[in-house]
PDB file of C-alpha atoms in Angstrom:
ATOM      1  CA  UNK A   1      42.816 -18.547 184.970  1.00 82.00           C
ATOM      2  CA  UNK A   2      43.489 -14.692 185.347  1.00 93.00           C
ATOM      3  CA  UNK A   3      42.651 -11.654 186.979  1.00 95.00           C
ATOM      4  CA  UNK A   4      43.508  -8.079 185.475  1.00 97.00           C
ATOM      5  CA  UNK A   5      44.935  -5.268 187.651  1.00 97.00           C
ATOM      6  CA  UNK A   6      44.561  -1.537 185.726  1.00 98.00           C
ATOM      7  CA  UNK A   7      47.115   0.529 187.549  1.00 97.00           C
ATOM      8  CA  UNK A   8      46.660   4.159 186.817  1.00 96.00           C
ATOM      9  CA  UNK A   9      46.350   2.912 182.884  1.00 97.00           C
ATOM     10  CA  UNK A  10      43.040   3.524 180.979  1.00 96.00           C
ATOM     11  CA  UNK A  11      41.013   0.196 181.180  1.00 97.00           C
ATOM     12  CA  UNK A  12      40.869  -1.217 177.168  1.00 97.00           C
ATOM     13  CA  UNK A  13      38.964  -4.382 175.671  1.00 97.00           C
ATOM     14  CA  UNK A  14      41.841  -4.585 173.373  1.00 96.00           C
ATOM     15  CA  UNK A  15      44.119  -5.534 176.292  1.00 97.00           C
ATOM     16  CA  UNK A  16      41.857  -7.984 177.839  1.00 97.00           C
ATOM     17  CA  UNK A  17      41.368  -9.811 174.057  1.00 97.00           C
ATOM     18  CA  UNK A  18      44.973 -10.150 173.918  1.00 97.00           C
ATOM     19  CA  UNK A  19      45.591 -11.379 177.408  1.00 98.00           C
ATOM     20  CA  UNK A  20      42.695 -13.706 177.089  1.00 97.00           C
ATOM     21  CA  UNK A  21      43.994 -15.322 173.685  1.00 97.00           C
ATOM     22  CA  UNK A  22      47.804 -15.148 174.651  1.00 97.00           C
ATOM     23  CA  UNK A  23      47.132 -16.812 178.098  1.00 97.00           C
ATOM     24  CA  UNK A  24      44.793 -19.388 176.482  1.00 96.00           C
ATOM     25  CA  UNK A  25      47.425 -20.521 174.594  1.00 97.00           C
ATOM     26  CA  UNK A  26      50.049 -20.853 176.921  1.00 96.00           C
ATOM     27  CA  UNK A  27      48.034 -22.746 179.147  1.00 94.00           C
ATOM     28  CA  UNK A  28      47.245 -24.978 176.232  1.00 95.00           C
ATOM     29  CA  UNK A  29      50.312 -25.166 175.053  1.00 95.00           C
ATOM     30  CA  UNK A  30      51.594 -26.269 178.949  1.00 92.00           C
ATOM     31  CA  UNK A  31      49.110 -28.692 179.278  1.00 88.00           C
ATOM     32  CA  UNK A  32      47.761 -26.565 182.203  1.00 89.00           C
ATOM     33  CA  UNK A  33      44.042 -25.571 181.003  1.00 84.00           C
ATOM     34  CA  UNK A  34      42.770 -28.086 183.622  1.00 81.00           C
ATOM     35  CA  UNK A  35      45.072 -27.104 186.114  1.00 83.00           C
ATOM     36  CA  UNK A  36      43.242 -24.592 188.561  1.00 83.00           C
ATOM     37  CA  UNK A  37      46.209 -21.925 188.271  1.00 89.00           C
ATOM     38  CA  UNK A  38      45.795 -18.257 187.774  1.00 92.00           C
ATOM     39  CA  UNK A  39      48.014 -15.281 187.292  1.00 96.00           C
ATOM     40  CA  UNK A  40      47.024 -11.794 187.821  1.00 97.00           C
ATOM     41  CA  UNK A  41      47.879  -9.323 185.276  1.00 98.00           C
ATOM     42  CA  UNK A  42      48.740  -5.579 186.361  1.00 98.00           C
ATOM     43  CA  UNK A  43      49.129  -3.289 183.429  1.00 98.00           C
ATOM     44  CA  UNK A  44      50.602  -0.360 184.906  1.00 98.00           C
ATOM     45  CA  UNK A  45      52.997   2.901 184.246  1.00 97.00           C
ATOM     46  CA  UNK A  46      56.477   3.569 183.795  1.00 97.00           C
ATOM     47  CA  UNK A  47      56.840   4.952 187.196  1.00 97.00           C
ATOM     48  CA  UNK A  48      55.106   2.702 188.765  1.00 97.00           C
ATOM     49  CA  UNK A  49      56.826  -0.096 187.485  1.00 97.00           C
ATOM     50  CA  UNK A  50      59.937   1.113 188.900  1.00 96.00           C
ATOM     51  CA  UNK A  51      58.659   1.704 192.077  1.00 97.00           C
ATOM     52  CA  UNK A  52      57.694  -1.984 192.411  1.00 96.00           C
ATOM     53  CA  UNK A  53      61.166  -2.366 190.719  1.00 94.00           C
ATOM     54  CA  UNK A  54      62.895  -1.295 193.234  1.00 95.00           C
ATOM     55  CA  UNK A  55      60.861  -2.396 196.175  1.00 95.00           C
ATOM     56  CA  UNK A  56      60.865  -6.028 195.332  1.00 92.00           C
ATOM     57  CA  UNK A  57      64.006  -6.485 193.348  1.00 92.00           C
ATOM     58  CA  UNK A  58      66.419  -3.642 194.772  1.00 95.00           C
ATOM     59  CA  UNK A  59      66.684  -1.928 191.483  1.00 93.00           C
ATOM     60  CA  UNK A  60      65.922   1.461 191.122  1.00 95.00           C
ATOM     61  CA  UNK A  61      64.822   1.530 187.473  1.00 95.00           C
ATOM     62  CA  UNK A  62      61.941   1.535 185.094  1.00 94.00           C
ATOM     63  CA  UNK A  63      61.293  -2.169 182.930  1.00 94.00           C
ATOM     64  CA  UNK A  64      59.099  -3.661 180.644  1.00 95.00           C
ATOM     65  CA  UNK A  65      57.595  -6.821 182.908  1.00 96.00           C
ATOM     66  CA  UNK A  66      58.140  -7.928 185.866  1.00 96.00           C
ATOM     67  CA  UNK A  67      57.450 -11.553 186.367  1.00 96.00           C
ATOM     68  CA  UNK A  68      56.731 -13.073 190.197  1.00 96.00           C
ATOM     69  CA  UNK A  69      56.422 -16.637 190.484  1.00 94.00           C
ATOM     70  CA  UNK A  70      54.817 -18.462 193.532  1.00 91.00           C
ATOM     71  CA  UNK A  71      56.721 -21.789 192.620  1.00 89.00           C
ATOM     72  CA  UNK A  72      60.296 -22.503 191.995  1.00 88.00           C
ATOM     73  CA  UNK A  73      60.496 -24.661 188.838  1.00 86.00           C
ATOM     74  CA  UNK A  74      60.847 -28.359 189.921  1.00 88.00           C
ATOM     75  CA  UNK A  75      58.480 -27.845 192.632  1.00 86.00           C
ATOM     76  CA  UNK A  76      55.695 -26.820 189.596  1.00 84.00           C
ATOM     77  CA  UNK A  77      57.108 -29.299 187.522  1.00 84.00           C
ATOM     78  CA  UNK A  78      56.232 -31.832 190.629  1.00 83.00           C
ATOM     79  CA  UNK A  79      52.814 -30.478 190.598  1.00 79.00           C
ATOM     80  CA  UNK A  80      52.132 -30.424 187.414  1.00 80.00           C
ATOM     81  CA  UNK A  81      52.943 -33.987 186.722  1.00 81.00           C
ATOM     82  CA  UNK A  82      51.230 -35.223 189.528  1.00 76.00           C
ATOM     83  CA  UNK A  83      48.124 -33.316 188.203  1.00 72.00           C
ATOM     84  CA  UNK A  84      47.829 -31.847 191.868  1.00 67.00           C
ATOM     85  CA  UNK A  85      45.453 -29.253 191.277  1.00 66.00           C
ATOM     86  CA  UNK A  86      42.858 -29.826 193.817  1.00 61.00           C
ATOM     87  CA  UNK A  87      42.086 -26.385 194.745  1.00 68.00           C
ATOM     88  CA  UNK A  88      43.690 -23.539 193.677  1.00 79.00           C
ATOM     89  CA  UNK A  89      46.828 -21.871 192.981  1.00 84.00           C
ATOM     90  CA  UNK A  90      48.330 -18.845 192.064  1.00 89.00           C
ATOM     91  CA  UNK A  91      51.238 -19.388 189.656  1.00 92.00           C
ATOM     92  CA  UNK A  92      52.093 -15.954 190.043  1.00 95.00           C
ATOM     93  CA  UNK A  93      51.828 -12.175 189.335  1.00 97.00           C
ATOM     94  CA  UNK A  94      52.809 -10.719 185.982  1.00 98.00           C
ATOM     95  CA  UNK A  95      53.469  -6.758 185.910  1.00 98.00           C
ATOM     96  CA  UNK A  96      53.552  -4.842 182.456  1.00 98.00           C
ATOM     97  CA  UNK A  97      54.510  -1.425 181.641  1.00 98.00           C
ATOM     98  CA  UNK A  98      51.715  -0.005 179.009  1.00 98.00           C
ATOM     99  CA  UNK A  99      53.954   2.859 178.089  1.00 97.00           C
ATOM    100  CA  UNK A 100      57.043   0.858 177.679  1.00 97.00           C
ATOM    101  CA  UNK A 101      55.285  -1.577 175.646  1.00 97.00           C
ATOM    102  CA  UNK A 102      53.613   1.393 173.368  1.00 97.00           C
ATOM    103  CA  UNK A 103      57.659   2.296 173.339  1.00 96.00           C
ATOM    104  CA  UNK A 104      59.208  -1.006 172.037  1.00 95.00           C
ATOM    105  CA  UNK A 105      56.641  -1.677 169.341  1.00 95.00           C
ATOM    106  CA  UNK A 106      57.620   1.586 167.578  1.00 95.00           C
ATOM    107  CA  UNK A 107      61.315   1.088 168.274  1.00 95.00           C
ATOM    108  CA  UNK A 108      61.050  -2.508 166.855  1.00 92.00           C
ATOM    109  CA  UNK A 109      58.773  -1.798 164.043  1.00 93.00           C
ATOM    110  CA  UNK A 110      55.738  -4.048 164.853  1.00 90.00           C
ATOM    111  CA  UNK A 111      52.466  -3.879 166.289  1.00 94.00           C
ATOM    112  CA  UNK A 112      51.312  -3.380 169.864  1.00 96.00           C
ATOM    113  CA  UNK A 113      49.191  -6.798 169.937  1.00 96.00           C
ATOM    114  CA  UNK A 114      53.086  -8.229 169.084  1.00 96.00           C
ATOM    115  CA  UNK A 115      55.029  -6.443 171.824  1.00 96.00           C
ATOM    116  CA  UNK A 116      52.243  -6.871 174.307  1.00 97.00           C
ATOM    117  CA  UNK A 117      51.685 -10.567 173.410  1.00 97.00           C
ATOM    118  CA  UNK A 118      55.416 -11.288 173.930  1.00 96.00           C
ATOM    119  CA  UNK A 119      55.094  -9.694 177.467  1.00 97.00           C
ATOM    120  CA  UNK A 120      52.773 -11.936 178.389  1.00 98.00           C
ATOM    121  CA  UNK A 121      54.112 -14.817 176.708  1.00 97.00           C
ATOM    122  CA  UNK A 122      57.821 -13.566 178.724  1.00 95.00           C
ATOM    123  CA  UNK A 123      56.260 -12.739 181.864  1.00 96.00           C
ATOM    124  CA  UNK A 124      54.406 -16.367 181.862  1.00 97.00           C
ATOM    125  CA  UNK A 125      57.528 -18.678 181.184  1.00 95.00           C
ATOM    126  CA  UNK A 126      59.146 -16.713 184.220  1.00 94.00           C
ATOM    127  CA  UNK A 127      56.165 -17.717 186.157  1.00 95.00           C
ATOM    128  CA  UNK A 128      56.714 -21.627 184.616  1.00 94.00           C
ATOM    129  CA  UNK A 129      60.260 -21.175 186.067  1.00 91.00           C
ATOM    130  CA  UNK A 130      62.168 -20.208 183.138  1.00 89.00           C
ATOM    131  CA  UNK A 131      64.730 -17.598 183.235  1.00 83.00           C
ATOM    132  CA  UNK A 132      67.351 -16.343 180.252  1.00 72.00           C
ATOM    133  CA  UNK A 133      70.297 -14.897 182.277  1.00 68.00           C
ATOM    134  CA  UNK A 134      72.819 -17.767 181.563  1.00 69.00           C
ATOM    135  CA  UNK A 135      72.631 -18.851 177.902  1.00 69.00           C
ATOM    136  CA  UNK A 136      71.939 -22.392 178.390  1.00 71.00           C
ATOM    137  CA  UNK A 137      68.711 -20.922 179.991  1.00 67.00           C
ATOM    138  CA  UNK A 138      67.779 -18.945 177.682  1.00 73.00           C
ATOM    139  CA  UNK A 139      68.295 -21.665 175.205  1.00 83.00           C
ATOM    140  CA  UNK A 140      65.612 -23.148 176.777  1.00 85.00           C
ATOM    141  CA  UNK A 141      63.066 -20.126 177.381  1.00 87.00           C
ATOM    142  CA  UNK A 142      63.164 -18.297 173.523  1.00 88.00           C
ATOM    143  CA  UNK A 143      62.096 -21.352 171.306  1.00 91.00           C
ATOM    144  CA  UNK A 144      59.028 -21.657 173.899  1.00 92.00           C
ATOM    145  CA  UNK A 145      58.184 -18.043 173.676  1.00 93.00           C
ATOM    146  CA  UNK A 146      58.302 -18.228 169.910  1.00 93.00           C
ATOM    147  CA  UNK A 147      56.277 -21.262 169.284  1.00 95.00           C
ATOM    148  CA  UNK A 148      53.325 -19.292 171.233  1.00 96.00           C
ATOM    149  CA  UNK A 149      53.261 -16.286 168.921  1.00 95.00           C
ATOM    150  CA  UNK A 150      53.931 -18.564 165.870  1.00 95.00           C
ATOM    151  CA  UNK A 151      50.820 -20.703 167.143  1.00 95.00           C
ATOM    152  CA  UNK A 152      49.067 -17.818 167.482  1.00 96.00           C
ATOM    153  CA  UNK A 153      50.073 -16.532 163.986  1.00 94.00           C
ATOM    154  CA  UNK A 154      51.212 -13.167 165.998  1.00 92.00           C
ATOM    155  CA  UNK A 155      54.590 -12.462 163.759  1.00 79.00           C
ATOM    156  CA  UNK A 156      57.546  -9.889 163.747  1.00 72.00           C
ATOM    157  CA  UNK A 157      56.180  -7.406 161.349  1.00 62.00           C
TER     158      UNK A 157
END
């Protein structure tokens, strides 16, 4: 279902028990946990980030996650109905910035499993397709992200 990436970031168990229980639910929550799809998952740094920033996006600055899905959305959606998951796919590659994460939990005032969880949770509904540049689209995308951490009793503190 996954694969994690440690870009010059210390590996931690308490990354992989987050990823494992945040992905778990998304694929549950997608209907997908029979559906032969992985992501892989590079937790990286700052710099780094923006490197791969600007190399596959053109900008030249440091993020949170990067998201990079394999499908566009109605060709998954295609897929996923038909239940055409005879060998494997990738569904895509998720990048997140440890640092920047560490960052926005203190800024926000809640924990790291929150921030990190709603990476994840972000960085896989990009993969599904979803995006949240136009509002009607991001109408869409936030009431799925928040029924994950609700599910997952993972709250704003």
């Amino acid at each position: 279902m996954y694969e994690i990436l440690y870009q010059e970031v210390e590996e931690k168990k308490e990354y992989e028990t987050i990823i494992e229980k945040v992905l778990t639910q998304c694929f549950q929550e997608e209907n997908l946990e029979n559906a032969k799809l992985s992501i892989t998952i590079t937790l990286t740094t700052p710099e780094n980030i923006q490197k791969i920033n600007k190399e596959y996006r053109n900008i030249d600055k440091e993020t949170d996650v990067l998201s990079f899905p394999i499908f566009e959305k109605d060709e998954l959606e295609k897929k996923i109905e038909k239940k055409d998951f005879l060998q494997e796919d990738i569904l895509g590659d998720i990048v997140i910035s440890i640092e920047r994460v560490e960052e926005q939990a203190k800024e926000y005032g809640h924990s790291f499993e929150r921030e990190f969880s709603y990476m994840l949770v972000h960085g896989f509904y990009h993969l599904m397709g979803y995006d949240h540049i136009r509002e009607e689209d991001k109408i869409e995308m936030r009431p799925k992200e928040e029924k994950i951490l609700k599910d997952l009793k993972i709250n704003r503190e």
